Amino acid sequence: MIWDDALIAKYDLSGPRYTSYPTAPQFDVNIDKVALITNMMAPSRAPLSLYFHIPFCANLCYYCACNKIVTKQYDKGSDYVELLGEEMRLRSLMLDNRREVTQLHFGGGTPTFLNTQHFRILFAHLHDNFNLQQDGRQDFSIEIDPREIDEDKLAELVSLGINRISLGVQDFDPKVQQSIHRVQSYDLVKALVNNARELGIQSINFDLIYGLPFQSVSGFKKTLDDVIRLSPDRISLFNYAHLPNRFRSQKRLPEEHLPPAKEKLAILKMSINYLLDSGYEYIGMDHFAKPQDALTKARDAGLLHRNFQGYTTHSGTDLLAFGVSGISNINGVYMQNLLELNAYKESIENGQLAIAKGYISNNDDRIRHDVIMTLLSQFQLSFDFIEKKHKIKFVEYFSDELARLEPILADNMVQYFSSQGRNGIRVTERGRLLIRCVCMVFDKHLNSAIQYSKVI
Ligand code: SF4
């Protein structure tokens, strides 16, 4: 990857993160629910990927942009787990639930808000309703708040089948931690990492955020020193987007201490160089991984894919999401659950799916989905692949887009390639950081009224 200051300044744009295409703002609250469910029930033999949204958090992080409920009433977990069990039962009746569940992910909120008993009950519901893969190849992961877990809970999660964890680390500097209202010491994280390794967890991810109050190049470098000492298998380095009018808790951040845009860019540049020099490989967007990690191997083999959780080694799965705000995706048919807990509870208790909105992809969406997701995960696109899969002539179908790609080609962010009779485009090392700008050329739903995040 090549860092080019002039190019980054020129492409100072905002755009979607493309965890799906079309992206969530296209989902329609007035969708015909019968048509949506009928489409979701179309026969499929794809393996299943399950996502559970646990919305509760015991403490509020001021930078948060997630759908969460801040409460210290831990018993709320009991009721919620039963609702998830009922939702699983409803959903499992709508499809062939003998298909293997190869991927499972708990996100939030704070999934570890739930106690060990809650997790036992949740997994009992899972086994009652689905066929969980148990041959060691499964990818069962959970997001962990280091303040909300102990050795017993982690051991229980491992015994239930969890083999990957993702820790919300953000920054180790106590001053930064106090300003974002998330204080967790290096020693706490270190003990958790050691414990996870002793228990045989296969992959540990750290989430880091740059752009928070009091961060600087020298300060964040110290955090990276600590991170490298703990040697996580994967690192996600997210750009903090300050949108206090959209996310009220962000108003509590000391705005005057947010690093200016120039310092943020300098932190990102230093971090990328530091991680690459430390032996990590750039996977794509905000993600880095060790050379021996499954993500890196999948990238090298051209088998990397993208979904709502970021990059994944699992392709062609039908994604079922449970809990408030969860987004399901069955072959381009998207369904998002209600965001508000009481409304979700009422629907599920009445034996109905808690549908907030949805989207049924048309043929054009499916073609563009494959173009954008292939570019994002492989940094190149074979026209033949799209032509064979979708029975189109690429240069004719995308003649307008290829014309709009010309300035990007002129800036040497993308090049045409032709090898062994296959034609296509390849994202250059100069273009990798700006991959979202390349994808945006092929996005038919881009809407200037939507407040997207900065591409860098
Ligand atoms: S950042 Fe995570 S842990 Fe913090 S309030 Fe938001 S959802 Fe909860």
PDB file of N, CA and C and ligand atoms in Angstrom, residues 57 59-61 63-64 66 68 108-110 145 182, ligand 1:
ATOM      1  N   CYS A  57     -25.669  -2.282  27.645  1.00  0.00           N
ATOM      2  CA  CYS A  57     -24.327  -1.853  28.069  1.00  0.00           C
ATOM      3  C   CYS A  57     -24.454  -1.319  29.488  1.00  0.00           C
ATOM      4  N   ASN A  59     -22.272   0.627  30.908  1.00  0.00           N
ATOM      5  CA  ASN A  59     -21.732   1.993  30.926  1.00  0.00           C
ATOM      6  C   ASN A  59     -21.797   2.569  29.520  1.00  0.00           C
ATOM      7  N   LEU A  60     -21.879   3.890  29.465  1.00  0.00           N
ATOM      8  CA  LEU A  60     -21.964   4.559  28.163  1.00  0.00           C
ATOM      9  C   LEU A  60     -20.592   5.069  27.729  1.00  0.00           C
ATOM     10  N   CYS A  61     -20.134   4.621  26.570  1.00  0.00           N
ATOM     11  CA  CYS A  61     -18.918   5.190  25.971  1.00  0.00           C
ATOM     12  C   CYS A  61     -19.390   6.402  25.159  1.00  0.00           C
ATOM     13  N   TYR A  63     -18.268   8.040  22.694  1.00  0.00           N
ATOM     14  CA  TYR A  63     -18.090   8.066  21.234  1.00  0.00           C
ATOM     15  C   TYR A  63     -19.089   7.163  20.512  1.00  0.00           C
ATOM     16  N   CYS A  64     -19.922   6.447  21.273  1.00  0.00           N
ATOM     17  CA  CYS A  64     -20.716   5.349  20.726  1.00  0.00           C
ATOM     18  C   CYS A  64     -21.703   5.772  19.632  1.00  0.00           C
ATOM     19  N   CYS A  66     -23.577   3.026  18.316  1.00  0.00           N
ATOM     20  CA  CYS A  66     -24.278   1.741  18.161  1.00  0.00           C
ATOM     21  C   CYS A  66     -25.707   1.825  18.694  1.00  0.00           C
ATOM     22  N   LYS A  68     -27.866   0.715  21.338  1.00  0.00           N
ATOM     23  CA  LYS A  68     -27.659   0.096  22.656  1.00  0.00           C
ATOM     24  C   LYS A  68     -28.633   0.654  23.685  1.00  0.00           C
ATOM     25  N   GLY A 108     -22.993  -6.095  19.653  1.00  0.00           N
ATOM     26  CA  GLY A 108     -23.843  -5.264  20.512  1.00  0.00           C
ATOM     27  C   GLY A 108     -23.690  -3.791  20.253  1.00  0.00           C
ATOM     28  N   GLY A 109     -24.035  -3.048  21.289  1.00  0.00           N
ATOM     29  CA  GLY A 109     -24.158  -3.345  22.703  1.00  0.00           C
ATOM     30  C   GLY A 109     -22.933  -4.065  23.255  1.00  0.00           C
ATOM     31  N   THR A 110     -23.191  -4.764  24.344  1.00  0.00           N
ATOM     32  CA  THR A 110     -22.152  -5.547  25.013  1.00  0.00           C
ATOM     33  C   THR A 110     -22.649  -6.980  25.193  1.00  0.00           C
ATOM     34  N   ASP A 145     -16.272  -6.767  25.901  1.00  0.00           N
ATOM     35  CA  ASP A 145     -15.862  -5.573  26.640  1.00  0.00           C
ATOM     36  C   ASP A 145     -14.987  -6.087  27.785  1.00  0.00           C
ATOM     37  N   ARG A 182     -14.449   5.398  29.106  1.00  0.00           N
ATOM     38  CA  ARG A 182     -14.233   3.958  28.975  1.00  0.00           C
ATOM     39  C   ARG A 182     -12.834   3.656  29.521  1.00  0.00           C
TER      40      ARG A 182
HETATM   41  S1  SF4 B   1     -19.221   1.567  22.351  1.00  0.00           S
HETATM   42 FE1  SF4 B   1     -19.962  -0.494  22.717  1.00  0.00          FE
HETATM   43  S2  SF4 B   1     -19.781  -0.799  24.934  1.00  0.00           S
HETATM   44 FE2  SF4 B   1     -19.639   1.404  24.574  1.00  0.00          FE
HETATM   45  S3  SF4 B   1     -21.735   2.167  24.823  1.00  0.00           S
HETATM   46 FE3  SF4 B   1     -21.445   1.730  22.645  1.00  0.00          FE
HETATM   47  S4  SF4 B   1     -22.178  -0.333  22.350  1.00  0.00           S
HETATM   48 FE4  SF4 B   1     -21.861  -0.038  24.542  1.00  0.00          FE
END
